[in-house]
PDB file of C-alpha atoms in Angstrom:
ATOM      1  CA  UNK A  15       7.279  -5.834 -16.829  1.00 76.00           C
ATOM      2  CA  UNK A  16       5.681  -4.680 -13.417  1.00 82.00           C
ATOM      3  CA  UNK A  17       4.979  -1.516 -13.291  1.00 89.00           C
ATOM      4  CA  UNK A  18       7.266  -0.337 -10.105  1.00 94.00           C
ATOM      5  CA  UNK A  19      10.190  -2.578  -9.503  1.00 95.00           C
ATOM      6  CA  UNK A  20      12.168  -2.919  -6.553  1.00 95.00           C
ATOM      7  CA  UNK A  21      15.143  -5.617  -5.631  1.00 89.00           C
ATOM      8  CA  UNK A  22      13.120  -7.415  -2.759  1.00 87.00           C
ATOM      9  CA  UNK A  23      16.430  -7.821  -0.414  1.00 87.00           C
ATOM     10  CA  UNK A  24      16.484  -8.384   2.711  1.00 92.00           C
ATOM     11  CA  UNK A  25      19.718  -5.913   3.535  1.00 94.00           C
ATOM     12  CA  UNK A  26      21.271  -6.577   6.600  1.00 96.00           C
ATOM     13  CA  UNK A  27      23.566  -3.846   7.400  1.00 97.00           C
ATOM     14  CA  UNK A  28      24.820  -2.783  11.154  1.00 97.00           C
ATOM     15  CA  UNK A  29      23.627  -0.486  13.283  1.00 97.00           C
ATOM     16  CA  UNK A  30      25.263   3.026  12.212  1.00 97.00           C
ATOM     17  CA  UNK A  31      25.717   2.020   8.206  1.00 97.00           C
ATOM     18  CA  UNK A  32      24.785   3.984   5.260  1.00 97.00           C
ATOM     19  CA  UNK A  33      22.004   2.015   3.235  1.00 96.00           C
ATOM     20  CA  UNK A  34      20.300   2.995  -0.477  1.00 96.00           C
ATOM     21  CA  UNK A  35      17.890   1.207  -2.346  1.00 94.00           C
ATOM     22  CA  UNK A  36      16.652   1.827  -5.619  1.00 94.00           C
ATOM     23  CA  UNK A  37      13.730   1.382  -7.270  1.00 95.00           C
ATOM     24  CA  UNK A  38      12.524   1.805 -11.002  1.00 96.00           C
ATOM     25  CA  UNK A  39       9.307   2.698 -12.546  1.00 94.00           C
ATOM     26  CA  UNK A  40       8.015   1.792 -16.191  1.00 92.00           C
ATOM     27  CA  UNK A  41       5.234   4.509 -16.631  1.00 87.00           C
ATOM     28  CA  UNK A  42       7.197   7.772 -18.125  1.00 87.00           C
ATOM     29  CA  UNK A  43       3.787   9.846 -17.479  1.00 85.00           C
ATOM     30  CA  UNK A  44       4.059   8.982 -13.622  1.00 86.00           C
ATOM     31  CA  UNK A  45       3.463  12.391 -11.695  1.00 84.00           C
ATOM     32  CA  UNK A  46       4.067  11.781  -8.257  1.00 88.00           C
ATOM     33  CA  UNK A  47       6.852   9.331  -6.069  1.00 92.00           C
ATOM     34  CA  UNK A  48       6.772   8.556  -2.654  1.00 94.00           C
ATOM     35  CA  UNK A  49       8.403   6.172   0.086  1.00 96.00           C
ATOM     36  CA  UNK A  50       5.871   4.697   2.623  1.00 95.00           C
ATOM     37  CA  UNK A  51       6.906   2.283   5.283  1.00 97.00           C
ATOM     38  CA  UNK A  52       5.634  -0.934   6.407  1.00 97.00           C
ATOM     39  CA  UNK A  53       6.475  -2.837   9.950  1.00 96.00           C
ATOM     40  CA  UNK A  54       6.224  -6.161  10.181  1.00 94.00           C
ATOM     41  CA  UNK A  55       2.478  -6.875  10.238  1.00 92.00           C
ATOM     42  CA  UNK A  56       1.839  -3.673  10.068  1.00 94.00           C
ATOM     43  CA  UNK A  57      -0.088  -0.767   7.600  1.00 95.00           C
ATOM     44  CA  UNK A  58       1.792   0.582   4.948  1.00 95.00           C
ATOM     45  CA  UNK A  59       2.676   4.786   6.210  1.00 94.00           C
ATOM     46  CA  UNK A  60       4.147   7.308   4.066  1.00 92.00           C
ATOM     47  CA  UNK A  61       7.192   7.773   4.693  1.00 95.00           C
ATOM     48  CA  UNK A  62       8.062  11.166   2.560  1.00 93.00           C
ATOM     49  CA  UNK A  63       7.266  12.497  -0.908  1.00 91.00           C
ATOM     50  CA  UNK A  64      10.513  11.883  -3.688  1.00 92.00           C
ATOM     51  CA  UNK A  65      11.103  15.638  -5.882  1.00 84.00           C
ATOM     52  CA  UNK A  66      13.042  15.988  -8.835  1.00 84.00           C
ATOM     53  CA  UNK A  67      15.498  18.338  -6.605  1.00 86.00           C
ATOM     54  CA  UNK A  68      15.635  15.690  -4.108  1.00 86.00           C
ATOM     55  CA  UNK A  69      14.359  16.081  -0.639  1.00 91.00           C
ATOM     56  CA  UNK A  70      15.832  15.370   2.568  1.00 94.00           C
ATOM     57  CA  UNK A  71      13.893  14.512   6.065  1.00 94.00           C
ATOM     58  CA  UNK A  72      16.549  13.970   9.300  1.00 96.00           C
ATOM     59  CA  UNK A  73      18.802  10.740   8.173  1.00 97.00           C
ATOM     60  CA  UNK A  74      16.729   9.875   4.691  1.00 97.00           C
ATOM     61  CA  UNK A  75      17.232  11.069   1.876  1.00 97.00           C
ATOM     62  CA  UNK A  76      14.994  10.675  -1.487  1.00 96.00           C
ATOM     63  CA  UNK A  77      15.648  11.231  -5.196  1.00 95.00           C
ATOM     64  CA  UNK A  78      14.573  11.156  -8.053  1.00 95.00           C
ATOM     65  CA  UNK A  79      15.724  11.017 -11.904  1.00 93.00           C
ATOM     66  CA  UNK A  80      13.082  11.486 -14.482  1.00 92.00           C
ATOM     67  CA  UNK A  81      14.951  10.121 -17.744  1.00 92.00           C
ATOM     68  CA  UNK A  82      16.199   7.215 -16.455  1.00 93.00           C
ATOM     69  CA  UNK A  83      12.903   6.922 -14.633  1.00 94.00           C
ATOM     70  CA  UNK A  84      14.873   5.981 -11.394  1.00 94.00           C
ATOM     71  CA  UNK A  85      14.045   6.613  -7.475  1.00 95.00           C
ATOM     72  CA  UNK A  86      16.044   6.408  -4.990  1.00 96.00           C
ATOM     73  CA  UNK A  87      16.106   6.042  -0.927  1.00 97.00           C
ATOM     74  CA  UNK A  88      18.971   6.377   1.439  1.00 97.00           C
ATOM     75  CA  UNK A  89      18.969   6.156   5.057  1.00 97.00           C
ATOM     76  CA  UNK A  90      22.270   7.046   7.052  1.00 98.00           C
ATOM     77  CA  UNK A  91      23.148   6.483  10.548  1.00 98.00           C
ATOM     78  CA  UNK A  92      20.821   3.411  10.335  1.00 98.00           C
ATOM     79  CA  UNK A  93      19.008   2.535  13.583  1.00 97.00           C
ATOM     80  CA  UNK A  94      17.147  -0.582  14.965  1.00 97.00           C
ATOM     81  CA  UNK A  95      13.820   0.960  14.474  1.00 97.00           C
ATOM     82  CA  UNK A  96      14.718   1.676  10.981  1.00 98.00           C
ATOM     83  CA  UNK A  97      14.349  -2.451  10.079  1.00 97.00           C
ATOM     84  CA  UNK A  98      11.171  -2.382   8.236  1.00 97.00           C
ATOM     85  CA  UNK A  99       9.807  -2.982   4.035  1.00 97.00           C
ATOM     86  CA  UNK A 100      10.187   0.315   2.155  1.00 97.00           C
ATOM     87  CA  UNK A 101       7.502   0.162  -0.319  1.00 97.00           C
ATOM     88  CA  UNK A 102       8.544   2.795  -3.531  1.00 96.00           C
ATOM     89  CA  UNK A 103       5.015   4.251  -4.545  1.00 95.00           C
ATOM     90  CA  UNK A 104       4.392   6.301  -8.214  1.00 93.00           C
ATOM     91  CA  UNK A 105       1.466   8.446  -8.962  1.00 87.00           C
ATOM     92  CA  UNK A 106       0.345   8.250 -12.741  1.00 70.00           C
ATOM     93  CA  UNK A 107      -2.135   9.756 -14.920  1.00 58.00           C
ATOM     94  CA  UNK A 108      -5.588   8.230 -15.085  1.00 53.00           C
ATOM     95  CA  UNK A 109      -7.892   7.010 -12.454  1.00 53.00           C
ATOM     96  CA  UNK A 110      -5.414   4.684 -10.135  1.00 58.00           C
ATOM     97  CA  UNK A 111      -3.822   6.921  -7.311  1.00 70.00           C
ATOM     98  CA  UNK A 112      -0.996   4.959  -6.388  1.00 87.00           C
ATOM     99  CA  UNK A 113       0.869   1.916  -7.648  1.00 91.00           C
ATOM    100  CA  UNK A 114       3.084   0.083  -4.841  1.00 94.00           C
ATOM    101  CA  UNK A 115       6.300  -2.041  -5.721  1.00 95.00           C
ATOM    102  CA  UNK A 116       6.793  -5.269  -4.037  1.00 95.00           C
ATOM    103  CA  UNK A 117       9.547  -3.701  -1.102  1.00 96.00           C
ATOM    104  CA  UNK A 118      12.640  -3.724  -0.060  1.00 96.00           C
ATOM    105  CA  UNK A 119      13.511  -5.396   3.408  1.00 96.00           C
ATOM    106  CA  UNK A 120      15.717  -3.792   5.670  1.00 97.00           C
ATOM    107  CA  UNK A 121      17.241  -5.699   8.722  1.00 97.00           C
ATOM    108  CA  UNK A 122      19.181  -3.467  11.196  1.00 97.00           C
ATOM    109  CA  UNK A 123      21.634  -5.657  13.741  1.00 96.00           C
ATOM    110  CA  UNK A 124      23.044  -4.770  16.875  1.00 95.00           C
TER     111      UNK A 124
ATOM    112  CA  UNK B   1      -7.958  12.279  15.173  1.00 67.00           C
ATOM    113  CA  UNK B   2      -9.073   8.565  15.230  1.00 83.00           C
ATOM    114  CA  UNK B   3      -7.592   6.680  12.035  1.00 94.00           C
ATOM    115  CA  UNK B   4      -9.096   3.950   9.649  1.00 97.00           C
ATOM    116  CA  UNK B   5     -10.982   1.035  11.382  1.00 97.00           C
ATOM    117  CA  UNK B   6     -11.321  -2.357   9.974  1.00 98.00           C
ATOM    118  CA  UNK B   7     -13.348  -5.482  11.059  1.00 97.00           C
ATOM    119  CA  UNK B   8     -12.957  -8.088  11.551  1.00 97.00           C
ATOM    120  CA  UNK B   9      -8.752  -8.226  11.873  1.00 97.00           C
ATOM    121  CA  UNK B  10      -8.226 -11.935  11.066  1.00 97.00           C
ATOM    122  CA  UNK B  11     -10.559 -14.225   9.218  1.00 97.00           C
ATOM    123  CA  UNK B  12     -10.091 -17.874   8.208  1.00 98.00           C
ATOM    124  CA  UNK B  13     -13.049 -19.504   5.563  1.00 97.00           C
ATOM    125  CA  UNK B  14     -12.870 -22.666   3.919  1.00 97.00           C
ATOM    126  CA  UNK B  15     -12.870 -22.057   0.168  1.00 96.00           C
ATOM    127  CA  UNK B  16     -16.569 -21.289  -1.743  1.00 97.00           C
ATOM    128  CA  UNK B  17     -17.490 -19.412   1.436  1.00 97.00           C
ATOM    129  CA  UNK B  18     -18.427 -16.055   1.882  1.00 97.00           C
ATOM    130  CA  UNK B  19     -16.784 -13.305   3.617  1.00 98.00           C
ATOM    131  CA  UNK B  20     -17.090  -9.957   3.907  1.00 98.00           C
ATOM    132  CA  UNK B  21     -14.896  -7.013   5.241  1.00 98.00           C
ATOM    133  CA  UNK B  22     -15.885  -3.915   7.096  1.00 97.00           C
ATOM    134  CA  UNK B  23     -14.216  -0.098   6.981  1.00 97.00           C
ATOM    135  CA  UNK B  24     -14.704   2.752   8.314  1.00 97.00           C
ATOM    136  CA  UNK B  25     -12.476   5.727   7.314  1.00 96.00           C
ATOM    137  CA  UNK B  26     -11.102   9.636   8.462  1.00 96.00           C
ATOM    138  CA  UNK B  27     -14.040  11.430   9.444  1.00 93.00           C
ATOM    139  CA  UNK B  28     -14.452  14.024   6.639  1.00 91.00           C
ATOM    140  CA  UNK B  29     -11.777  11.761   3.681  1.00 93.00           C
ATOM    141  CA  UNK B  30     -13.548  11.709   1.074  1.00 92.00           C
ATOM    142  CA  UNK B  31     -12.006   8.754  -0.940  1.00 92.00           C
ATOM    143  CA  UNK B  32     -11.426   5.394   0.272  1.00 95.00           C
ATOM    144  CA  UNK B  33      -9.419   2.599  -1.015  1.00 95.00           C
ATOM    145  CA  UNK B  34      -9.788  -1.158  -0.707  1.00 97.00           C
ATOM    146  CA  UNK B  35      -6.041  -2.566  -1.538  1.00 97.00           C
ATOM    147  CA  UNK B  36      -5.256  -6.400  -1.555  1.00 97.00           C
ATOM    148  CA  UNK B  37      -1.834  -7.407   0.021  1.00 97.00           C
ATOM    149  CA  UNK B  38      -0.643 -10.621  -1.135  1.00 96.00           C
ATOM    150  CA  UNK B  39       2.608 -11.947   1.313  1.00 93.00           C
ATOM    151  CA  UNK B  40       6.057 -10.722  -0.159  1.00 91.00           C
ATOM    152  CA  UNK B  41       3.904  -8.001  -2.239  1.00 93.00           C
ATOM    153  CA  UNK B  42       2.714  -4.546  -2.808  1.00 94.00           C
ATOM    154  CA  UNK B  43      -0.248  -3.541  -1.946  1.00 95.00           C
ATOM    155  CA  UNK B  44      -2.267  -3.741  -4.933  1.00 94.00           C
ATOM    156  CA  UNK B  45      -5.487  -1.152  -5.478  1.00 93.00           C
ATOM    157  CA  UNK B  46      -9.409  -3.409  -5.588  1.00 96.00           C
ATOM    158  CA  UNK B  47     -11.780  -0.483  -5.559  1.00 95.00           C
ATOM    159  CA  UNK B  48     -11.428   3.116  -5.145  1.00 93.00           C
ATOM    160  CA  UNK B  49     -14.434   5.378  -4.093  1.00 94.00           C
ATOM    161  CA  UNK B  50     -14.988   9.107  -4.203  1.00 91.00           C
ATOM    162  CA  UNK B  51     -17.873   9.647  -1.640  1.00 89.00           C
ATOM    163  CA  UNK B  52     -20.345   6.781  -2.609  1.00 86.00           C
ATOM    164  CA  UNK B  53     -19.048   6.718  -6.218  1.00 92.00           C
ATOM    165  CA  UNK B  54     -16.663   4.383  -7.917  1.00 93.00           C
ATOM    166  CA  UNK B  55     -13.540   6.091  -9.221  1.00 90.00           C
ATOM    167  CA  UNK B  56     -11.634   2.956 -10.754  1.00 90.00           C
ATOM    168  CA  UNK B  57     -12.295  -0.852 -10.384  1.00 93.00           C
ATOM    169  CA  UNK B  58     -11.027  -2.131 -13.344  1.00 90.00           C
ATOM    170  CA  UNK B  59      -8.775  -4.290 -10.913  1.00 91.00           C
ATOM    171  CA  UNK B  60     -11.337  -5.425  -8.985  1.00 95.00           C
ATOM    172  CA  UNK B  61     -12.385  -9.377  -9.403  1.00 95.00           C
ATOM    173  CA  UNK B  62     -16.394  -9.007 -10.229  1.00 95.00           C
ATOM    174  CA  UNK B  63     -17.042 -12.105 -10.671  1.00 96.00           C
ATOM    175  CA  UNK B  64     -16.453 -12.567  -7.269  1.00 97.00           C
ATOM    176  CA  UNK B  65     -15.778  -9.320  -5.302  1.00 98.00           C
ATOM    177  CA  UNK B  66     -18.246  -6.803  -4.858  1.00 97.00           C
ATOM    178  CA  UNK B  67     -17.705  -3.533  -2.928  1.00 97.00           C
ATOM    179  CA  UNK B  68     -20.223  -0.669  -1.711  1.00 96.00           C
ATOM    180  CA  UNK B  69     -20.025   2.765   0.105  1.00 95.00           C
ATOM    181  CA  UNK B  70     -23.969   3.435   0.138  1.00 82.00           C
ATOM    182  CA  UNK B  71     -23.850   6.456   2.320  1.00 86.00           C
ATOM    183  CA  UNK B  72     -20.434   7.828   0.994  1.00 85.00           C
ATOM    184  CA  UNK B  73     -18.832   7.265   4.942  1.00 92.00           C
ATOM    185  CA  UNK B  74     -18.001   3.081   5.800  1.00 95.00           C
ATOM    186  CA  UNK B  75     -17.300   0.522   3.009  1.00 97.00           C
ATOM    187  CA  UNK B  76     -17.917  -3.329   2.620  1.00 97.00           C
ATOM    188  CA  UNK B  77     -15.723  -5.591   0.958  1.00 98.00           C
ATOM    189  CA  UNK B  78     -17.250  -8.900  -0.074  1.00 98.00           C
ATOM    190  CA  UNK B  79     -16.157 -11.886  -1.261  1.00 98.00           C
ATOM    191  CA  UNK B  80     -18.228 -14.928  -2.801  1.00 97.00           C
ATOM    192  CA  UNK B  81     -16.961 -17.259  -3.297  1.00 96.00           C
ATOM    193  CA  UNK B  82     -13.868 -17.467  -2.094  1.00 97.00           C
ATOM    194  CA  UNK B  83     -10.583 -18.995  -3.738  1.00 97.00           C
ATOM    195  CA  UNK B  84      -7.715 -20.157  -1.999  1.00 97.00           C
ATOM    196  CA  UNK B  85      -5.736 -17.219  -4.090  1.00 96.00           C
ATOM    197  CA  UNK B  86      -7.889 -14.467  -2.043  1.00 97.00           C
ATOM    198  CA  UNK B  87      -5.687 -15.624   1.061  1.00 98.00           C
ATOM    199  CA  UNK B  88      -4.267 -12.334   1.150  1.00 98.00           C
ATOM    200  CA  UNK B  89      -4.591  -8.940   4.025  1.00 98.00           C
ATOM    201  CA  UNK B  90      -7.002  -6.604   2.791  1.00 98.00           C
ATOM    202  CA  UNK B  91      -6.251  -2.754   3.563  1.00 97.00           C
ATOM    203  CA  UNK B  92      -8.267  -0.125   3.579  1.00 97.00           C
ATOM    204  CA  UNK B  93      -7.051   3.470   3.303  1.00 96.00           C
ATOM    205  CA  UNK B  94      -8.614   6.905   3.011  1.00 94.00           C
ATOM    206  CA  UNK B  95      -7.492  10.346   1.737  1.00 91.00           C
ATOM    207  CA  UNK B  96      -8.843  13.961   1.628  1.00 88.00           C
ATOM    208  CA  UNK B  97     -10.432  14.774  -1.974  1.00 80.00           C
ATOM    209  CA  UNK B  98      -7.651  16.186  -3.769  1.00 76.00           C
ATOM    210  CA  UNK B  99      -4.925  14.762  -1.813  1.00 78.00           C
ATOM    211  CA  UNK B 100      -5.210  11.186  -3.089  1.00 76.00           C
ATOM    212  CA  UNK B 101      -1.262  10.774  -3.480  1.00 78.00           C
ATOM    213  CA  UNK B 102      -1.358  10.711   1.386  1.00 84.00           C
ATOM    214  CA  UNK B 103      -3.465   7.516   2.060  1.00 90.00           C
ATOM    215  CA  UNK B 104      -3.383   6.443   5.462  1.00 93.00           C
ATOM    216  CA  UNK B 105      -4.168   2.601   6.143  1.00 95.00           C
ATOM    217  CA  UNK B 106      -6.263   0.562   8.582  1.00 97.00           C
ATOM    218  CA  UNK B 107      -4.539  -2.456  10.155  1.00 96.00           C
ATOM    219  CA  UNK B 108      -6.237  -4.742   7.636  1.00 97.00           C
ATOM    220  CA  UNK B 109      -7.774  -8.090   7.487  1.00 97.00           C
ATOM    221  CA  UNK B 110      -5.826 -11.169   7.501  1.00 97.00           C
ATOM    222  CA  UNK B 111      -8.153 -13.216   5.474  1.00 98.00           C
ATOM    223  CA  UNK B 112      -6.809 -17.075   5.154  1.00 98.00           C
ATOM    224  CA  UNK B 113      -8.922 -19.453   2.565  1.00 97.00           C
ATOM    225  CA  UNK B 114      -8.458 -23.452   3.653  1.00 97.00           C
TER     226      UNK B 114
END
């Protein structure tokens, strides 16, 4: 089982929809979640930290649920510039900083 | 603030050549990161250096890859010999000490193996 697992996609939603993706983790002694962003040919960039409260930054919104070991991402309003991989990213214990999922793909059409 | 630089940005070898990869990271980060980013993946972590020590490798290749920070500033990322599996981009990131959960990235190598 990989450690951080995320359904690859792509979506393609419209300009202006609501759009969540999900992503699990198998580690239950992982610390620290976080979001980064990668463009097409591009460096991965964080994107924003996930709490257990749940955070919120403009039209995205992260969360997070420790028992069922579950993060989530959802982006409202979606805009062109949103169409990018969102990589889901867990802290653990031990040496290795960050493990990265595979991505999702998000398309945004006109 | 000038980010992470990488060299060279696209390389193309013929397999059982040698290659090596160049990085120089945030003035004054302390840690740096070589990932490997196979197509349709995740970055996945190589090396990962605290000034000129290693922190964790134990996902690094040896038989093949070798990496060094001698002077605890730029990196080198070598590979001999290469498969056609290394065909991959290789990122480097860097982070404060302390902060190693906000990496930011160079723009990577494209490295393709023929």
């Amino acid at each position: 089982r990989k450690e951080v697992e995320q359904d690859p996609g792509p979506f393609n939603v419209p300009e202006g929809a609501t759009v969540a993706f999900n992503c699990t983790y198998s580690n239950s002694a992982s610390q620290s979640f976080f979001w980064y962003r990668q463009d097409c040919r591009k460096e991965p960039k964080l994107l924003m930290s996930v709490y257990s409260s749940g955070n919120e930054d403009g039209r995205f919104t992260a969360q997070l649920n420790r028992a069922s070991q579950y993060i989530s991402l959802l982006i409202r309003d979606s805009k062109l510039s949103d169409s990018a991989t969102y990589l889901c990213v867990v802290s653990g214990t031990g040496r290795r900083a960050l493990t990265f999922g595979s991505g999702t793909r998000l398309q945004v059409q006109p | 603030e000038a980010g992470v630089a990488q060299s060279p940005r696209y390389k193309i070898i013929e397999k059982r050549q040698s290659v090596a990869f160049w990085c120089n990271p945030i003035s004054g980060h302390a840690t740096l990161y070589w990932y490997q980013q196979i197509l349709g993946q995740g970055p996945k972590l190589l090396i990962q250096f605290q000034n000129n020590g290693v922190v964790d490798d134990s996902q690094l290749p040896k038989d093949r890859f070798s990496a060094e920070r001698l002077k605890g500033v730029d990196s080198t990322l070598k590979i001999q010999p290469a498969k056609l599996e290394d065909s991959a981009v290789y990122l480097c990131a860097s982070s404060r000490s302390g902060v190693e959960n906000e990496q930011f990235f160079g723009p990577g190598t494209r490295l393709t193996v023929l």
